[in-house]
Coordinates of C-alpha atoms in Angstrom, one line a residue:
X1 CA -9.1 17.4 35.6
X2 CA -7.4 13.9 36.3
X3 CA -5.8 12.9 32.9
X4 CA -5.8 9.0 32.0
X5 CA -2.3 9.5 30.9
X6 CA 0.9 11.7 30.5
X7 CA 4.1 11.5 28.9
X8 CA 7.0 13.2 30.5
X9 CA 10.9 13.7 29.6
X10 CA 10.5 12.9 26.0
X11 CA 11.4 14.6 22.7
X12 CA 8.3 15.3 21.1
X13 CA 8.5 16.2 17.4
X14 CA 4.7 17.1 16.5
X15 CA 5.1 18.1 13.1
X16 CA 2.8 20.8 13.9
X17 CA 4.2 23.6 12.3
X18 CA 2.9 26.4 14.9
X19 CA 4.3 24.1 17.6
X20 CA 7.4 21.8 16.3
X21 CA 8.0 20.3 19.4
X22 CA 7.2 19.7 23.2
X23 CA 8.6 17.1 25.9
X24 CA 5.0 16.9 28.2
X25 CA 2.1 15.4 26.2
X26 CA -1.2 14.9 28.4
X27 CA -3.9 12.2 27.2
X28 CA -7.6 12.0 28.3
X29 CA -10.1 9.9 26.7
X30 CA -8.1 8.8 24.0
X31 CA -7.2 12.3 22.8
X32 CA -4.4 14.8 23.4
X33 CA -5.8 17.7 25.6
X34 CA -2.5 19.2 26.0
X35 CA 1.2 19.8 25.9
X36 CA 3.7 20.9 28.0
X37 CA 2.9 23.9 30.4
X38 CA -0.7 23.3 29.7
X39 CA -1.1 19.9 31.2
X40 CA 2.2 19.7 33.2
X41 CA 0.7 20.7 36.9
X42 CA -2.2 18.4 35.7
X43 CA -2.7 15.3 38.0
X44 CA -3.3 11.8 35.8
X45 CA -3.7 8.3 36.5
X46 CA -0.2 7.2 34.5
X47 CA 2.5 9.1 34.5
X48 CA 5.3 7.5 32.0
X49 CA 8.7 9.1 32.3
X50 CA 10.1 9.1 28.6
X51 CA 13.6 8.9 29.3
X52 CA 14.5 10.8 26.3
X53 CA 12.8 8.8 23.6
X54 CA 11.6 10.3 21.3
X55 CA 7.8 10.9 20.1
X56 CA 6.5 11.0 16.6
X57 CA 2.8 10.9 15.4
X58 CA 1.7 7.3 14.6
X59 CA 2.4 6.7 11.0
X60 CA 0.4 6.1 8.6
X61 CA 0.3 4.0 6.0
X62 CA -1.7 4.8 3.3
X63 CA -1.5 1.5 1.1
X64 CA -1.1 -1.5 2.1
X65 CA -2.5 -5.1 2.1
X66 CA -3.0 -6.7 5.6
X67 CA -5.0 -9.9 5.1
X68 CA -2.6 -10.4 1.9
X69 CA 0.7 -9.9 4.6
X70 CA -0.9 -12.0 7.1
X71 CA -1.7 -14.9 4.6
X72 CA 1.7 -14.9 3.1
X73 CA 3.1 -14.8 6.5
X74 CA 1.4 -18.9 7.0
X75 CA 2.1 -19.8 3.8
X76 CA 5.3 -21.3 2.5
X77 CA 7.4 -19.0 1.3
X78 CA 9.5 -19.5 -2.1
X79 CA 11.6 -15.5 -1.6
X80 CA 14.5 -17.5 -0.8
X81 CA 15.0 -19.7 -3.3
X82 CA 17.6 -19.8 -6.4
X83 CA 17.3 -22.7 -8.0
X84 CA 13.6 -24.6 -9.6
X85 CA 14.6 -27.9 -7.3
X86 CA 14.4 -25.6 -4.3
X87 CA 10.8 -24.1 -4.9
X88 CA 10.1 -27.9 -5.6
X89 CA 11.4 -29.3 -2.7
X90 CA 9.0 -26.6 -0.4
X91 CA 6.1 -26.9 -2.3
X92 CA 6.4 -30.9 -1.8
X93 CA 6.5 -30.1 2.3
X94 CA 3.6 -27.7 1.6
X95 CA 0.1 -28.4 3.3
X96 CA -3.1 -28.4 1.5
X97 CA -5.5 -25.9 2.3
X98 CA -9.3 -26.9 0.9
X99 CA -7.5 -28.7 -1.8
X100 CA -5.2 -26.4 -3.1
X101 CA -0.8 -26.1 -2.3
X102 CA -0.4 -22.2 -2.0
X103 CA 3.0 -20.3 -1.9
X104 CA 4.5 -16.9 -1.9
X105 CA 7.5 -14.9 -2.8
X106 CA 8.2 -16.3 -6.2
X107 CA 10.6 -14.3 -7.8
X108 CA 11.5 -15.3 -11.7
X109 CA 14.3 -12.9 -11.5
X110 CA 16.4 -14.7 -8.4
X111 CA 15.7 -18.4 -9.7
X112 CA 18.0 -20.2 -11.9
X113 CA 15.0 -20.4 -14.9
X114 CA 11.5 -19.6 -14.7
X115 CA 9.4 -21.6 -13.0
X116 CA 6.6 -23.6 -15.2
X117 CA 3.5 -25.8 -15.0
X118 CA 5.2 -28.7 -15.9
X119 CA 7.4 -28.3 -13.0
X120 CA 4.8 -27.9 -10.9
X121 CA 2.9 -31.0 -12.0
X122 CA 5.6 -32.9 -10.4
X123 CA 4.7 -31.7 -7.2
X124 CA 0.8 -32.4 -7.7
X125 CA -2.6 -30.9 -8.8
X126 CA -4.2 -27.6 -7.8
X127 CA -0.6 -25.5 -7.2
X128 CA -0.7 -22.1 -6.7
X129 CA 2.1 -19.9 -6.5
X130 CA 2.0 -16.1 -6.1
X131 CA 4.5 -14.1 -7.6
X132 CA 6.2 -11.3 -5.4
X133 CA 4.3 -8.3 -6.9
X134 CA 0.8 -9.8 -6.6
X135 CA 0.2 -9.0 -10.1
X136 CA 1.5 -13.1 -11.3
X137 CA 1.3 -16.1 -10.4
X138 CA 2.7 -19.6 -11.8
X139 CA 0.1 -22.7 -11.2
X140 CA 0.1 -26.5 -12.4
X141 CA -1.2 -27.5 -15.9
X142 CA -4.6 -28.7 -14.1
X143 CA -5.2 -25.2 -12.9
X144 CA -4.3 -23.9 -16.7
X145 CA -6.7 -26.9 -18.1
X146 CA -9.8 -25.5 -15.8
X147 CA -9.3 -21.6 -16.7
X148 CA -11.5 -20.3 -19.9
X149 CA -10.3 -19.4 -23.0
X150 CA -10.3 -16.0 -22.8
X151 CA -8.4 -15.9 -19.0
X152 CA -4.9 -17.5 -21.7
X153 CA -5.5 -15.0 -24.4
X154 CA -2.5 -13.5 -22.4
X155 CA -1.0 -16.0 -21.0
X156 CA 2.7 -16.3 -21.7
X157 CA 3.9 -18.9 -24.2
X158 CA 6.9 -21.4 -24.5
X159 CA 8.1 -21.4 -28.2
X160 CA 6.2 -24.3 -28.8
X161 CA 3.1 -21.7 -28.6
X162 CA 2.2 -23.6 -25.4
X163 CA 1.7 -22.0 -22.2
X164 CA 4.1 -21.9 -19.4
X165 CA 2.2 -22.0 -16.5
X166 CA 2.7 -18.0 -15.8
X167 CA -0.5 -16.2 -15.5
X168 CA -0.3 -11.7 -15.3
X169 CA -3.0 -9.6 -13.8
X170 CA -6.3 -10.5 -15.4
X171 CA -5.8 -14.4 -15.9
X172 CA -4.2 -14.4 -12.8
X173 CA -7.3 -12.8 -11.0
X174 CA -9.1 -15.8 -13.6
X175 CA -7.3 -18.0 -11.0
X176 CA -7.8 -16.3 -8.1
X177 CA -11.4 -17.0 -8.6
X178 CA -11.0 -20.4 -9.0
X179 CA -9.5 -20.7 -5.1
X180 CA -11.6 -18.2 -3.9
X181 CA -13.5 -17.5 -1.6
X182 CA -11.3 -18.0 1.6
X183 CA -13.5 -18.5 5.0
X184 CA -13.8 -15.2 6.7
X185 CA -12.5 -16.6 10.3
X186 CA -9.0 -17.5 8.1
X187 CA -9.4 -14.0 6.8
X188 CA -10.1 -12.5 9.9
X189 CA -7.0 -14.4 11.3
X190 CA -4.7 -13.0 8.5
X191 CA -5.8 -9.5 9.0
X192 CA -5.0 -9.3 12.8
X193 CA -1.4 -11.1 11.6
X194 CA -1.0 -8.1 9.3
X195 CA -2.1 -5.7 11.6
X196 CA 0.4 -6.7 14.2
X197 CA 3.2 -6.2 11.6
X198 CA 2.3 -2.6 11.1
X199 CA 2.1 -2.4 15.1
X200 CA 5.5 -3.3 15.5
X201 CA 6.7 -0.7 13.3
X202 CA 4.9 2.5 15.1
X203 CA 2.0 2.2 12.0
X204 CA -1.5 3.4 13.9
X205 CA -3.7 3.7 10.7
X206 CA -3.0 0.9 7.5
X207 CA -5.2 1.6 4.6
X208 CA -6.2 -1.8 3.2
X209 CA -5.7 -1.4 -0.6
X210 CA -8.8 -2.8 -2.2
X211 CA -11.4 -5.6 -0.5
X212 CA -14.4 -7.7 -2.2
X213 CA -13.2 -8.0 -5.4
X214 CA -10.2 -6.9 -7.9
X215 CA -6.7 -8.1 -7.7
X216 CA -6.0 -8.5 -4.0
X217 CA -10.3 -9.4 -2.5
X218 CA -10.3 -12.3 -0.6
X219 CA -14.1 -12.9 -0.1
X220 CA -17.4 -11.1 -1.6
X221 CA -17.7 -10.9 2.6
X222 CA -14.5 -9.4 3.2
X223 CA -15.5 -6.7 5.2
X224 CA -17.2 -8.5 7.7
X225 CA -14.0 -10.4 8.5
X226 CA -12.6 -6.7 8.9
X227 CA -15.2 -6.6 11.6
X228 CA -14.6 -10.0 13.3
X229 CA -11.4 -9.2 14.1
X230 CA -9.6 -7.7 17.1
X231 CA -7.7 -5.2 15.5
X232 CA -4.8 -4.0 17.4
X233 CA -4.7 -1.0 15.1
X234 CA -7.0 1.6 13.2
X235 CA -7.6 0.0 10.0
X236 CA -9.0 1.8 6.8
X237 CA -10.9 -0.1 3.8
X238 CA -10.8 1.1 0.2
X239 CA -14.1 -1.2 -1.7
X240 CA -12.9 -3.1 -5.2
X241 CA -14.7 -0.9 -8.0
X242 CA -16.4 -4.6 -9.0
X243 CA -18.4 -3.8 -6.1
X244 CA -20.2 -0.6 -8.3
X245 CA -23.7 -1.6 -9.2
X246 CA -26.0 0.2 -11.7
X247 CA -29.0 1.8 -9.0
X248 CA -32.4 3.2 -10.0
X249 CA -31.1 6.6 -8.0
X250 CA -33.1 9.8 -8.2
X251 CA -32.6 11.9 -11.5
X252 CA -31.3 14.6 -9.5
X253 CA -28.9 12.3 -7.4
X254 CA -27.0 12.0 -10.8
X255 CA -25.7 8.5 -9.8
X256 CA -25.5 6.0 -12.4
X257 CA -23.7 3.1 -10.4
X258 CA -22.9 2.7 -6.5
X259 CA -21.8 0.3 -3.7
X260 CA -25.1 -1.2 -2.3
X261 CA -27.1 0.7 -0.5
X262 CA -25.1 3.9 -1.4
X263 CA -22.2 3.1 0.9
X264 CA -19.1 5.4 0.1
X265 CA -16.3 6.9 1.4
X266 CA -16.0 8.0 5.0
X267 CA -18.5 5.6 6.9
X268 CA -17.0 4.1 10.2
X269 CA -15.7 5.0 13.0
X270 CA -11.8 5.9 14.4
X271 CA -11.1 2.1 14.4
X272 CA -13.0 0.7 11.3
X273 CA -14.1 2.8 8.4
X274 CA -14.4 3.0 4.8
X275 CA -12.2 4.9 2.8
X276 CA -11.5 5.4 -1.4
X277 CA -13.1 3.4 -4.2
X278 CA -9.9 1.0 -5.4
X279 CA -9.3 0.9 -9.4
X280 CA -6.8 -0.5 -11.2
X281 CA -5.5 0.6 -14.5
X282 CA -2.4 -1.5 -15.1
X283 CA 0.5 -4.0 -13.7
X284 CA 3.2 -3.9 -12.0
X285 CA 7.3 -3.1 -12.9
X286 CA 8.0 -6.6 -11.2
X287 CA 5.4 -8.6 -13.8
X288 CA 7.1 -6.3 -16.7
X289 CA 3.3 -5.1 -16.6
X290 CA 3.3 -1.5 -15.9
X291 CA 1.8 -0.1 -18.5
X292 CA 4.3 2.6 -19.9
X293 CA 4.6 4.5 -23.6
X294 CA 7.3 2.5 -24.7
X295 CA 8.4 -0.7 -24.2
X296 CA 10.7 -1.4 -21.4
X297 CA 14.4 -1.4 -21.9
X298 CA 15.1 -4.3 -24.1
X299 CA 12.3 -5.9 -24.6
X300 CA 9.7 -5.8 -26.8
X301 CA 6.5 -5.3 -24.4
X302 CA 5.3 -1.7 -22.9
X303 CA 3.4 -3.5 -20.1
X304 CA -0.5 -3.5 -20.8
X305 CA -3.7 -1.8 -19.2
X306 CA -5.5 -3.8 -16.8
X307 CA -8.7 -3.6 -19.0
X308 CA -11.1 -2.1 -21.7
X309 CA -10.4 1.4 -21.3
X310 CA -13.8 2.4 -21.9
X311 CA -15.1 0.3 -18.8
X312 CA -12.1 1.2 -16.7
X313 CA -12.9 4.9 -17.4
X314 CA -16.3 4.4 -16.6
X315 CA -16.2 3.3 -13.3
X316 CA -13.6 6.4 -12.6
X317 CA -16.4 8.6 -13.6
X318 CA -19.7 6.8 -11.8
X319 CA -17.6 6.3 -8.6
X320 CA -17.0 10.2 -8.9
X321 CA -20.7 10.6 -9.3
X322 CA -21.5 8.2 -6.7
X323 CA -18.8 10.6 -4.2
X324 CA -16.1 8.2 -3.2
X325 CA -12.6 9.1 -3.4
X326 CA -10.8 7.1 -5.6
X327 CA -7.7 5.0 -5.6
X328 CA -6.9 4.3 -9.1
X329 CA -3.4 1.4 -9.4
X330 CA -1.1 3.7 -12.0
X331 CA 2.2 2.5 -11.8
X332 CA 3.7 2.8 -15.8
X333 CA 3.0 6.5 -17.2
X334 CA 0.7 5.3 -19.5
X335 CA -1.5 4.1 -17.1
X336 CA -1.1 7.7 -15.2
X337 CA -1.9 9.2 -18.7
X338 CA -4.6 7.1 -18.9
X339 CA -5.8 8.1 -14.8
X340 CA -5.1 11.8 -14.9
X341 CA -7.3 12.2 -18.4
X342 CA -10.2 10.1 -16.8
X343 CA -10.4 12.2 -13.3
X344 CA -9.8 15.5 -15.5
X345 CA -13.5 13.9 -17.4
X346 CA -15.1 13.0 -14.1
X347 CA -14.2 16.7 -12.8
X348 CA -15.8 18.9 -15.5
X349 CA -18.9 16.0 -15.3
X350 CA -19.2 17.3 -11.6
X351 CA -16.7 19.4 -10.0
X352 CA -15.9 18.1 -6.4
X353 CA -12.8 20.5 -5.4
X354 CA -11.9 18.3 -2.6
X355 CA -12.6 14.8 -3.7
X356 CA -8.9 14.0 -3.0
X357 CA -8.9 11.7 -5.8
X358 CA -5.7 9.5 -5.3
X359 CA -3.3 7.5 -7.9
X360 CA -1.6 4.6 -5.7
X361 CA 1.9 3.6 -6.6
X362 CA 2.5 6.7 -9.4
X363 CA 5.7 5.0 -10.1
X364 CA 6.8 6.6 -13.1
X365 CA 5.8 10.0 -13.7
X366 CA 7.3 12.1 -17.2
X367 CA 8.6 15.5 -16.5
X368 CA 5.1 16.7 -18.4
X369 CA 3.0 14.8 -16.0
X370 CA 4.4 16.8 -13.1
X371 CA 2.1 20.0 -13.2
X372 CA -1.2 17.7 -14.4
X373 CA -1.3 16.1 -11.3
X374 CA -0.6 19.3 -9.8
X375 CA -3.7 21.1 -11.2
X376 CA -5.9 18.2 -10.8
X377 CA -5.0 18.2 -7.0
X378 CA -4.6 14.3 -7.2
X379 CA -2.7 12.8 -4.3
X380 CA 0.0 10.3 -5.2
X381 CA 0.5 7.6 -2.9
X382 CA 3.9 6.0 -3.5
X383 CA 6.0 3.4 -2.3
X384 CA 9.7 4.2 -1.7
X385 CA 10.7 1.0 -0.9
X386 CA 9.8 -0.6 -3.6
X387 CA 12.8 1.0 -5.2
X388 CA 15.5 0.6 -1.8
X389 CA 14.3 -3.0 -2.5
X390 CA 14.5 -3.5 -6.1
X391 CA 15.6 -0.3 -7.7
X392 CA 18.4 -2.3 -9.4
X393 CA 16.3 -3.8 -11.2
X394 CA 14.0 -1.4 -11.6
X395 CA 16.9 1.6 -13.1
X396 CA 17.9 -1.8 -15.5
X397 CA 14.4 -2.3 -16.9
X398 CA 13.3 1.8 -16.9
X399 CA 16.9 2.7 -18.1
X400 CA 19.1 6.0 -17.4
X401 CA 16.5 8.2 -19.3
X402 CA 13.4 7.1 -17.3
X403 CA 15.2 6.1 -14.3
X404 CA 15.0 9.3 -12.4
X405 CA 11.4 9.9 -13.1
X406 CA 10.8 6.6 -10.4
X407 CA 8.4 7.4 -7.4
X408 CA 9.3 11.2 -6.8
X409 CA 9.8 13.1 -4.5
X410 CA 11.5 16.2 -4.4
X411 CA 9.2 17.2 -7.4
X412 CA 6.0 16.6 -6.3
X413 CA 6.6 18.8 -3.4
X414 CA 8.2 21.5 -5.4
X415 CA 4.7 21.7 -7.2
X416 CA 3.0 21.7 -3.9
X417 CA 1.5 18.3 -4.3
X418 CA 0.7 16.2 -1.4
X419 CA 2.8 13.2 -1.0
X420 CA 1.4 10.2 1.1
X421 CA 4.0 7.5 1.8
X422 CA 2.6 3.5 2.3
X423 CA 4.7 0.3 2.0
X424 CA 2.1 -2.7 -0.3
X425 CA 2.9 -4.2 2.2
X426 CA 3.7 -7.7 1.9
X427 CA 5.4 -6.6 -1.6
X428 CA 8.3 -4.7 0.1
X429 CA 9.4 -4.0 3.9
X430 CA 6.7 -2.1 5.3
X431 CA 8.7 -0.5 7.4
X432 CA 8.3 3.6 7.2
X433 CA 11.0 4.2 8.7
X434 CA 13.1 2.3 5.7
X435 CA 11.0 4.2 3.4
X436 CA 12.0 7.9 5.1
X437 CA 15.9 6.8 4.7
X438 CA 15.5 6.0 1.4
X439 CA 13.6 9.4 0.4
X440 CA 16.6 11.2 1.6
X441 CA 19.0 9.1 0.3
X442 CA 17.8 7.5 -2.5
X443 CA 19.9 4.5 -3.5
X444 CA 18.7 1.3 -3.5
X445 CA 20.4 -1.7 -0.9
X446 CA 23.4 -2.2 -3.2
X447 CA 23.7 1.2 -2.8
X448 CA 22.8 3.0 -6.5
X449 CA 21.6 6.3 -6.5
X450 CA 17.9 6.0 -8.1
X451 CA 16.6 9.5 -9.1
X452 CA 19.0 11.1 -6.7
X453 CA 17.5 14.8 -7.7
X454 CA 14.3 13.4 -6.2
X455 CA 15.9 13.6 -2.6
X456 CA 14.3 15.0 -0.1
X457 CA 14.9 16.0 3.6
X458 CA 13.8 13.8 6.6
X459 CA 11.4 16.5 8.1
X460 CA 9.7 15.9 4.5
X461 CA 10.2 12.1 4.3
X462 CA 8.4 12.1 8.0
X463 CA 5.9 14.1 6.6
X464 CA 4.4 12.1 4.1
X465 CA 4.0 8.8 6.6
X466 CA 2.1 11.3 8.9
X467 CA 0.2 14.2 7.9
X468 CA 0.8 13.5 3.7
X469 CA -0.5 10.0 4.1
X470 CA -3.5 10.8 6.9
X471 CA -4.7 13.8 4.3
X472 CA -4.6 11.1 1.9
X473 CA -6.4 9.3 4.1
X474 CA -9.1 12.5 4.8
X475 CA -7.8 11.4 8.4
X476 CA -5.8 14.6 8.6
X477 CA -8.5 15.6 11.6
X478 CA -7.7 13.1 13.5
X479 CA -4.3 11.8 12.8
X480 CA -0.7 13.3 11.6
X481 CA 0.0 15.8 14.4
X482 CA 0.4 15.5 18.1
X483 CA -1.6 18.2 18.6
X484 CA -4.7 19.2 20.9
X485 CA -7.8 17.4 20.1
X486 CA -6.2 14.9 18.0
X487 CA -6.2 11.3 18.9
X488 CA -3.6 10.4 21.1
X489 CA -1.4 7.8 18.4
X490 CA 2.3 7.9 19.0
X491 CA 5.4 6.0 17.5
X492 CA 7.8 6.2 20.3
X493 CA 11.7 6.0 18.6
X494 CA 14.8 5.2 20.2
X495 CA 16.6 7.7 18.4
X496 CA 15.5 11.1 17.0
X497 CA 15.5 10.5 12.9
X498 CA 15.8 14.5 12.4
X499 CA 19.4 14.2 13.7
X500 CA 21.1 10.6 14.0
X501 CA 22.8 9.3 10.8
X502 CA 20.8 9.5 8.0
X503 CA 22.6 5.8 7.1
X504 CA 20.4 4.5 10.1
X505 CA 17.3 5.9 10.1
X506 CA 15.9 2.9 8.1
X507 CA 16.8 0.9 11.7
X508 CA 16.4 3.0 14.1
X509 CA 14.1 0.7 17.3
X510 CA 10.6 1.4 17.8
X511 CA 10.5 1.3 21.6
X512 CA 6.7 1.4 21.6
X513 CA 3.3 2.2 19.6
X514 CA 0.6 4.4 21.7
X515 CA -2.9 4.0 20.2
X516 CA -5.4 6.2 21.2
X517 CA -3.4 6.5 25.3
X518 CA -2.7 3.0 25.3
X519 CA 0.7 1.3 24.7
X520 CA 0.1 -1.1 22.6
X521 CA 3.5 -2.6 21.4
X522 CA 6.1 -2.9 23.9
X523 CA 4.5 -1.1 26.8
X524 CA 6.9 -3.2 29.3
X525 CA 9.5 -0.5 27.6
X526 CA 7.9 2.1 29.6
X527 CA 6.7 0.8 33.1
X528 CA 3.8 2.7 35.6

């Protein structure tokens, strides 16, 4: 056997437990058929001497938003802004894209005063700008005039009782449609943008968190656009819910709603495929719209729930009918109240033991909630950047009672709950590697400890951006272990993570990114 490519003089951490590590990995057809003294005498057709870097599995991230990334990525950005004049004077420089003046990263929080509608009529009609969570957005007074009544039921008010322009999850998404749909070449564009972020940071498989409708859909076509592209990494698609439809299914079938044509989780292939069903129950801490049971710490609003509760549990239950997995948005404890009691319905309506039913984001979880998840095998897929990034902020607005209980760690594992790790991406850094540092370290990047009894150690942090987040995933087959059989994705480090500084793991170089034998990203790192 000639293989088509081995590895030599490396550090290979597999995360395989019944075989840790390695320093020979040999690669044919896109797989690993071996390690060390099975494949070293082997002949192949690249040999690629290591040099002591070390080898991880790809990672895996198992939320995240690449046409989103890529989008914000062309459009102006606002994220650096402190004053009003400032976001004015960008926006003013701004193109027009099919009418409308987009921007990202607003931030009320790091401006001087909000930003408003009558500001933004200075600058001109049809102004859209998205706030940093996703979940808000601020647009001119012509955009405000055009939305129906019942998109500013909640919109917020100046104390004249008029509204100031900012717009929370669903009047944003009252907007949203109002600029959609986005061409699918543009989207297709932004995708492959996003996708080359994640490649850069040794991320093989990025679950795209929610396409064709919802908060984040881009075009009722969306997934063709996932299909026009050349994507330099393995992508996975979670469907909006507003895709279910009611179907005239077989009694026995016992589906009341479905994706057209019965598509549902796991149809693709290793580069393309479809993954959960995406739900959303709430907000977002950022928006002050995480649904939680009481208000946040002083103020007088405990967030909200996304919608009716009736309809949101229903399409928990048919798309459990229908067999997807499901990705239901919980970030307030509420809204994981309000997640846990709907999948605990959907099971006893039809038991599927291994439906690995996920709640994204899970951000704050009581001490009561704990063993719930536990027995309900959900899979919480959290973000620990989110609070390297903001945690200030977000220990300010939780305070020191509810603080700790922020995107756990230490105690889902203690429960034996799988943990997958992702970024929401373009919300925070996607790096995983920033995430792993702070899952040990916990302390945000003023350097507060946030929930420091959630720590965790590296081994554990890696864990859940490779074989946590590929279970997560149902990827765990292919992807999470450098191990025989498996494909053959590798994030090649600079430095081993397990034993530099823990203070520099967040930094620590990502010489190159192997998908499926092939170097990818940075392969003039490692010549012939």
């Amino acid at each position: 056997m000639i293989l088509d490519l081995k590895l030599v003089g490396g550090q290979v951490v597999t995360m395989d437990p019944t075989r840790p590590v390695a320093s020979v990995i040999g690669v044919w057809g896109g797989r690993i058929v071996g390690l060390d003294d099975d494949v070293a005498d082997l002949p192949a057709r690249r040999v690629v001497d290591l040099d002591g870097a070390v080898v991880l599995p790809g990672f895996v991230d198992a939320h995240n938003h690449l046409a989103w990334a890529g989008r914000a990525a062309r459009t102006p950005d606002v994220s650096s802004c402190r004053t009003v004049a400032q976001v004015l004077d960008v926006l003013r420089d701004a193109p027009r894209a099919s009418g409308w003046v987009e921007a990202s990263g607003y931030d009320h929080r790091a401006l001087d005063r909000p930003l408003t509608s009558r500001d933004l009529d200075e600058v001109g009609p049809r102004i859209y700008v998205q706030d940093l969570s996703g979940h808000a957005c601020v647009v001119s007074g012509d955009v405000l005039t055009s939305l129906p009544a019942s998109a500013l039921r909640d919109a917020q008010r100046d104390a004249t009782g008029a509204p100031t322009g900012f717009l929370a999850e669903s009047a944003q998404t009252a907007v949203r449609a109002l600029r959609l749909p986005y061409s699918l070449d543009d989207i297709a564009a932004d995708v492959e943008s996003g996708a080359r972020q994640c490649l850069e940071e040794g991320v093989v498989l990025a679950a795209e968190a929610g396409v064709g409708g919802g908060l984040i859909g881009s075009s009722p076509l969306e997934v063709e656009a996932y299909q026009r592209a050349t994507l330099p990494i393995r992508v996975q698609l979670m469907i909006s819910a507003d895709r279910l439809e009611p179907v005239a299914a077989h009694a026995a079938d016992g589906i009341r709603r479905a994706v057209p044509l019965g598509l549902r989780t796991g149809l693709g292939d290793d580069r393309l495929s479809i993954g959960p069903l995406k739900l959303w129950t709430d907000g977002g801490m950022m928006a002050r719209t995480a649904a939680l049971t009481w208000p946040y710490e002083g103020m007088d609003t405990a967030g909200q729930l996304q919608d009716d509760p009736d309809l949101m549990r229903a399409a928990i239950i048919d798309g459990h009918l229908a067999g997807w997995q499901l990705a239901i948005h919980a970030i307030g404890d509420r809204a994981v109240d309000f997640a846990l009691d709907a999948l605990s319905e959907a099971q006893r309506t039809q038991s599927r033991p291994d439906a690995r039913h996920r709640i994204e984001h899970c951000g704050l979880v009581r001490p009561e909630q704990l063993d719930r998840i536990a027995e309900l095998n959900v899979i919480p897929v959290i973000q620990p950047t989110f609070l390297w990034a903001y945690g200030d902020d977000y220990a300010k607005i939780m305070g020191p009672r509810r603080s700790p209980w922020m995107y756990r760690g230490k105690s889902f594992l203690d429960r034996g709950i799988v943990v997958a790790g992702s970024s929401d991406r373009p919300v925070a850094d996607g790096k995983p590697l920033r995430a792993i540092q702070f899952m040990v370290e916990r302390r945000s990047k003023e350097g507060t400890p946030i929930g420091p009894d959630e720590s965790i150690t590296v081994h554990q942090a890696l864990a859940a951006y490779t074989t946590g987040a590929a279970y997560a995933c149902r990827r765990e087959n292919a992807l999470g272990t450098i191990t025989p059989g498996k494909l053959a994705d590798f994030a090649i480090l600079e430095t081993n993570p397990l034993t530099t500084d823990i203070a520099k793991i967040g930094t620590i170089p990502i010489a190159a990114t192997v998908i499926g034998g092939h170097f990818t990203y940075n392969p003039a790192t490692f010549p012939a």
